[in-house]
Amino acid sequence: DIQMTQSPSSLSASVGDRVTITCRASQSINTYLNWYQQRPGKAPKLLIYAASSLQSGVSSRFSGSGSGTQFILTISSLQPEDFVSYYCQQSYSSPPTFGQGTKVEIK
Amino acid sequence: QLQLQESGPGLVKPSETLSLTCTVSGGSISSSSYYWGWIRQPPGKGLEWIGSMYYSGRTYYNPSLKSRVTISGDTSKNQFSLRLSSVTAADTAVYYCARLGTATVTTVYWYFDLWGRGTLVTVSS
């Protein structure tokens, strides 16, 4: 299985900050990388697919980049509703695997 | 607007079989454009893919669970189901059903684009 490792596991930031979350794959996955946002008690929501394509209806303050083994999710200006958890997921090979998650907390 | 809704017992005894159903509304599981899947999340932990199916009956399972998992579909009811046998406390989790969507950028990419609300299943005697 391809292992996905996110860093940091948690971070503290303020409204308006620019934040980045990193996801590393244990082997090259080209750009087969998706990002999800999960609010407490809710299902994950797709933000980014194919490493950098913004899902329809998702705010443009979210962006993704990377290829191969290293990927980045950037939130350009944190809004109050963004203080939740984020997960990366590879779709390069089966089984699809997720990172362990990054929790964004209010500083 | 397509929606997915999980249903099934919230409490299952150890060694028994967990059975959940996902009812799809506003769309058809017989669509040739999509696969359908199950993902679970133990309390306070990360996400684990269980398996996926195509309306034709083709299935894909996580090797870590393959010996205990069966996913099947009922196109007449527009539902698909999960059965997980010989459960233990480690199978306690929120279980989500989801649609696998695809997009062609430079090649075909797939992702979980629509999810049910999830249902908590506790394994306990």
Tab-separated table of C-alpha atoms in Angstrom:
chain	number	residue	atom	x	y	z
A	1	ASP	CA	0.000	0.000	0.000
A	2	ILE	CA	1.113	3.566	-0.626
A	3	GLN	CA	1.600	5.425	2.652
A	4	MET	CA	0.467	9.041	2.834
A	5	THR	CA	2.031	11.269	5.495
A	6	GLN	CA	0.708	14.714	6.296
A	7	SER	CA	2.529	17.456	8.135
A	8	PRO	CA	1.953	19.032	10.442
A	9	SER	CA	-0.610	16.946	12.322
A	10	SER	CA	-1.994	20.170	13.720
A	11	LEU	CA	-1.317	23.853	13.373
A	12	SER	CA	-2.463	27.068	15.009
A	13	ALA	CA	-3.231	30.108	12.917
A	14	SER	CA	-5.299	33.276	12.872
A	15	VAL	CA	-8.094	34.468	10.637
A	16	GLY	CA	-6.544	35.929	7.497
A	17	ASP	CA	-3.353	33.868	7.692
A	18	ARG	CA	-1.964	31.933	4.746
A	19	VAL	CA	-1.404	28.315	5.677
A	20	THR	CA	0.100	25.331	3.941
A	21	ILE	CA	-0.353	21.633	4.631
A	22	THR	CA	2.065	19.098	3.168
A	23	CYS	CA	1.287	15.554	2.065
A	24	ARG	CA	4.033	13.097	1.141
A	25	ALA	CA	3.564	9.784	-0.627
A	26	SER	CA	5.779	6.752	0.004
A	27	GLN	CA	6.240	6.400	-3.765
A	28	SER	CA	5.515	8.526	-6.799
A	29	ILE	CA	1.806	9.013	-7.459
A	30	ASN	CA	2.135	11.469	-10.345
A	31	THR	CA	-0.717	13.931	-9.650
A	32	TYR	CA	-3.247	11.366	-8.396
A	33	LEU	CA	-3.842	13.272	-5.189
A	34	ASN	CA	-7.063	14.566	-3.675
A	35	TRP	CA	-7.701	16.872	-0.714
A	36	TYR	CA	-10.731	16.776	1.584
A	37	GLN	CA	-12.025	19.008	4.358
A	38	GLN	CA	-13.868	17.487	7.311
A	39	ARG	CA	-15.876	19.376	9.889
A	40	PRO	CA	-16.508	17.733	13.284
A	41	GLY	CA	-19.272	15.148	13.041
A	42	LYS	CA	-19.606	15.595	9.279
A	43	ALA	CA	-18.541	13.681	6.196
A	44	PRO	CA	-15.424	14.735	4.308
A	45	LYS	CA	-15.897	17.232	1.495
A	46	LEU	CA	-13.818	17.145	-1.685
A	47	LEU	CA	-11.765	20.312	-2.153
A	48	ILE	CA	-9.090	19.499	-4.732
A	49	TYR	CA	-8.615	16.592	-7.165
A	50	ALA	CA	-5.758	15.740	-9.513
A	51	ALA	CA	-3.433	17.626	-7.145
A	52	SER	CA	-4.457	21.096	-8.309
A	53	SER	CA	-7.982	21.082	-9.781
A	54	LEU	CA	-10.536	22.930	-7.671
A	55	GLN	CA	-13.778	21.043	-7.156
A	56	SER	CA	-16.861	22.893	-8.357
A	57	GLY	CA	-18.310	25.174	-5.702
A	58	VAL	CA	-15.167	25.275	-3.556
A	59	SER	CA	-13.740	28.663	-2.608
A	60	SER	CA	-10.763	29.856	-4.652
A	61	ARG	CA	-8.848	30.544	-1.445
A	62	PHE	CA	-8.061	26.808	-1.542
A	63	SER	CA	-5.363	25.670	-3.942
A	64	GLY	CA	-3.253	22.581	-4.438
A	65	SER	CA	0.127	21.918	-5.970
A	66	GLY	CA	2.732	19.212	-6.333
A	67	SER	CA	3.492	16.030	-8.183
A	68	GLY	CA	5.418	12.842	-7.613
A	69	THR	CA	5.723	12.404	-3.869
A	70	GLN	CA	5.170	15.872	-2.393
A	71	PHE	CA	1.980	17.881	-2.420
A	72	ILE	CA	0.777	21.073	-0.782
A	73	LEU	CA	-2.656	22.381	0.131
A	74	THR	CA	-2.684	26.145	0.547
A	75	ILE	CA	-5.405	28.238	2.153
A	76	SER	CA	-4.669	31.780	1.081
A	77	SER	CA	-6.615	33.636	3.787
A	78	LEU	CA	-8.067	31.587	6.608
A	79	GLN	CA	-11.731	32.160	7.320
A	80	PRO	CA	-13.480	31.160	10.572
A	81	GLU	CA	-15.112	28.150	8.888
A	82	ASP	CA	-11.702	26.807	7.787
A	83	PHE	CA	-10.626	25.797	11.304
A	84	VAL	CA	-11.334	22.115	10.790
A	85	SER	CA	-9.442	19.003	9.601
A	86	TYR	CA	-7.932	18.247	6.214
A	87	TYR	CA	-6.998	14.924	4.602
A	88	CYS	CA	-5.071	13.983	1.503
A	89	GLN	CA	-5.827	10.783	-0.459
A	90	GLN	CA	-4.010	9.052	-3.275
A	91	SER	CA	-5.893	7.529	-6.188
A	92	TYR	CA	-2.833	6.238	-8.044
A	93	SER	CA	-3.191	2.630	-7.009
A	94	SER	CA	-5.489	0.367	-5.040
A	95	PRO	CA	-6.123	0.455	-2.180
A	96	PRO	CA	-6.704	4.209	-2.115
A	97	THR	CA	-5.121	5.535	1.063
A	98	PHE	CA	-5.532	8.665	3.147
A	99	GLY	CA	-3.149	10.774	5.155
A	100	GLN	CA	-3.645	10.859	8.909
A	101	GLY	CA	-5.127	14.338	8.791
A	102	THR	CA	-4.180	17.883	9.749
A	103	LYS	CA	-6.236	19.851	12.230
A	104	VAL	CA	-6.207	23.622	11.796
A	105	GLU	CA	-6.855	25.393	15.083
A	106	ILE	CA	-7.436	28.988	16.044
A	107	LYS	CA	-4.408	30.671	17.578
B	1	GLN	CA	-29.286	16.799	-6.201
B	2	LEU	CA	-27.889	13.331	-5.607
B	3	GLN	CA	-27.865	12.235	-1.987
B	4	LEU	CA	-26.610	9.150	-0.165
B	5	GLN	CA	-27.949	7.850	3.140
B	6	GLU	CA	-26.530	5.043	5.237
B	7	SER	CA	-28.784	2.830	7.340
B	8	GLY	CA	-28.342	-0.176	9.582
B	9	PRO	CA	-27.840	-1.282	13.185
B	10	GLY	CA	-25.786	0.991	15.373
B	11	LEU	CA	-24.696	-1.835	17.663
B	12	VAL	CA	-23.239	-5.175	16.609
B	13	LYS	CA	-21.949	-7.947	18.855
B	14	PRO	CA	-18.389	-9.250	18.511
B	15	SER	CA	-18.010	-12.113	16.018
B	16	GLU	CA	-21.270	-11.174	14.280
B	17	THR	CA	-21.765	-9.570	10.861
B	18	LEU	CA	-22.132	-5.843	10.343
B	19	SER	CA	-24.659	-4.991	7.623
B	20	LEU	CA	-25.242	-1.515	6.227
B	21	THR	CA	-27.194	-0.185	3.285
B	22	CYS	CA	-26.666	3.005	1.323
B	23	THR	CA	-29.749	4.417	-0.388
B	24	VAL	CA	-29.071	6.732	-3.304
B	25	SER	CA	-31.640	9.377	-4.240
B	26	GLY	CA	-31.616	11.910	-7.046
B	27	GLY	CA	-29.505	9.664	-9.249
B	28	SER	CA	-28.989	6.050	-10.260
B	29	ILE	CA	-26.367	3.565	-9.119
B	30	SER	CA	-26.752	2.056	-12.606
B	31	SER	CA	-25.010	5.057	-14.124
B	32	SER	CA	-22.013	3.960	-16.153
B	33	SER	CA	-20.160	7.072	-15.025
B	34	TYR	CA	-19.676	6.209	-11.386
B	35	TYR	CA	-18.455	3.675	-8.891
B	36	TRP	CA	-19.825	3.473	-5.348
B	37	GLY	CA	-17.853	2.840	-2.210
B	38	TRP	CA	-17.605	2.471	1.551
B	39	ILE	CA	-15.109	4.271	3.802
B	40	ARG	CA	-14.867	4.109	7.584
B	41	GLN	CA	-13.406	6.279	10.325
B	42	PRO	CA	-12.778	5.000	13.856
B	43	PRO	CA	-13.596	7.616	16.518
B	44	GLY	CA	-10.906	10.285	16.563
B	45	LYS	CA	-8.895	8.600	13.833
B	46	GLY	CA	-8.328	8.763	10.085
B	47	LEU	CA	-10.149	7.439	7.048
B	48	GLU	CA	-9.908	3.896	5.670
B	49	TRP	CA	-11.272	2.733	2.332
B	50	ILE	CA	-13.215	-0.517	2.656
B	51	GLY	CA	-14.190	-1.237	-0.931
B	52	SER	CA	-16.032	-0.129	-4.037
B	53	MET	CA	-18.428	-1.521	-6.591
B	54	TYR	CA	-19.676	-0.860	-10.118
B	55	TYR	CA	-23.324	-1.369	-11.016
B	56	SER	CA	-22.332	-4.348	-13.176
B	57	GLY	CA	-21.369	-6.149	-9.979
B	58	ARG	CA	-17.609	-5.739	-10.229
B	59	THR	CA	-16.109	-5.142	-6.807
B	60	TYR	CA	-12.800	-3.988	-5.348
B	61	TYR	CA	-11.821	-4.531	-1.728
B	62	ASN	CA	-9.115	-3.328	0.610
B	63	PRO	CA	-6.753	-6.308	0.998
B	64	SER	CA	-6.660	-5.698	4.743
B	65	LEU	CA	-10.394	-6.447	4.955
B	66	LYS	CA	-10.984	-8.539	1.853
B	67	SER	CA	-11.555	-11.842	3.646
B	68	ARG	CA	-14.418	-10.334	5.664
B	69	VAL	CA	-16.064	-7.869	3.258
B	70	THR	CA	-18.847	-8.162	0.721
B	71	ILE	CA	-20.231	-5.190	-1.194
B	72	SER	CA	-23.250	-5.635	-3.426
B	73	GLY	CA	-25.826	-3.540	-5.225
B	74	ASP	CA	-29.571	-3.666	-5.769
B	75	THR	CA	-30.365	-1.577	-8.813
B	76	SER	CA	-34.117	-2.095	-8.384
B	77	LYS	CA	-33.958	-0.326	-5.022
B	78	ASN	CA	-31.104	2.001	-6.018
B	79	GLN	CA	-29.112	0.783	-3.037
B	80	PHE	CA	-25.761	-0.781	-2.356
B	81	SER	CA	-24.752	-2.667	0.747
B	82	LEU	CA	-21.817	-3.561	2.948
B	83	ARG	CA	-21.377	-6.735	4.937
B	84	LEU	CA	-18.406	-7.130	7.273
B	85	SER	CA	-18.151	-10.455	9.053
B	86	SER	CA	-16.501	-11.552	12.297
B	87	VAL	CA	-16.394	-8.041	13.700
B	88	THR	CA	-14.325	-7.006	16.706
B	89	ALA	CA	-14.051	-3.793	18.708
B	90	ALA	CA	-11.501	-2.604	16.128
B	91	ASP	CA	-14.346	-2.357	13.608
B	92	THR	CA	-16.099	0.309	15.688
B	93	ALA	CA	-16.250	3.333	13.408
B	94	VAL	CA	-18.370	5.800	11.522
B	95	TYR	CA	-19.149	4.143	8.192
B	96	TYR	CA	-19.643	6.350	5.134
B	97	CYS	CA	-20.953	5.468	1.719
B	98	ALA	CA	-19.684	7.603	-1.136
B	99	ARG	CA	-19.764	8.103	-4.886
B	100	LEU	CA	-16.591	7.877	-6.895
B	101	GLY	CA	-16.561	10.565	-9.513
B	102	THR	CA	-14.087	10.992	-12.336
B	103	ALA	CA	-12.646	13.840	-14.328
B	104	THR	CA	-10.398	13.894	-17.363
B	105	VAL	CA	-7.585	16.415	-17.056
B	106	THR	CA	-4.505	15.012	-18.726
B	107	THR	CA	-5.764	11.548	-17.888
B	108	VAL	CA	-8.694	10.133	-15.948
B	109	TYR	CA	-8.677	10.991	-12.263
B	110	TRP	CA	-11.121	9.682	-9.689
B	111	TYR	CA	-12.118	10.840	-6.243
B	112	PHE	CA	-14.866	10.541	-3.612
B	113	ASP	CA	-17.042	13.477	-4.599
B	114	LEU	CA	-20.301	12.830	-2.742
B	115	TRP	CA	-20.649	11.303	0.700
B	116	GLY	CA	-23.445	10.160	2.969
B	117	ARG	CA	-23.683	11.638	6.457
B	118	GLY	CA	-22.183	8.529	7.980
B	119	THR	CA	-23.469	6.122	10.600
B	120	LEU	CA	-21.712	5.098	13.791
B	121	VAL	CA	-21.446	1.361	14.314
B	122	THR	CA	-20.269	0.175	17.712
B	123	VAL	CA	-19.068	-3.375	18.223
B	124	SER	CA	-19.785	-4.414	21.779
B	125	SER	CA	-21.449	-7.202	23.696
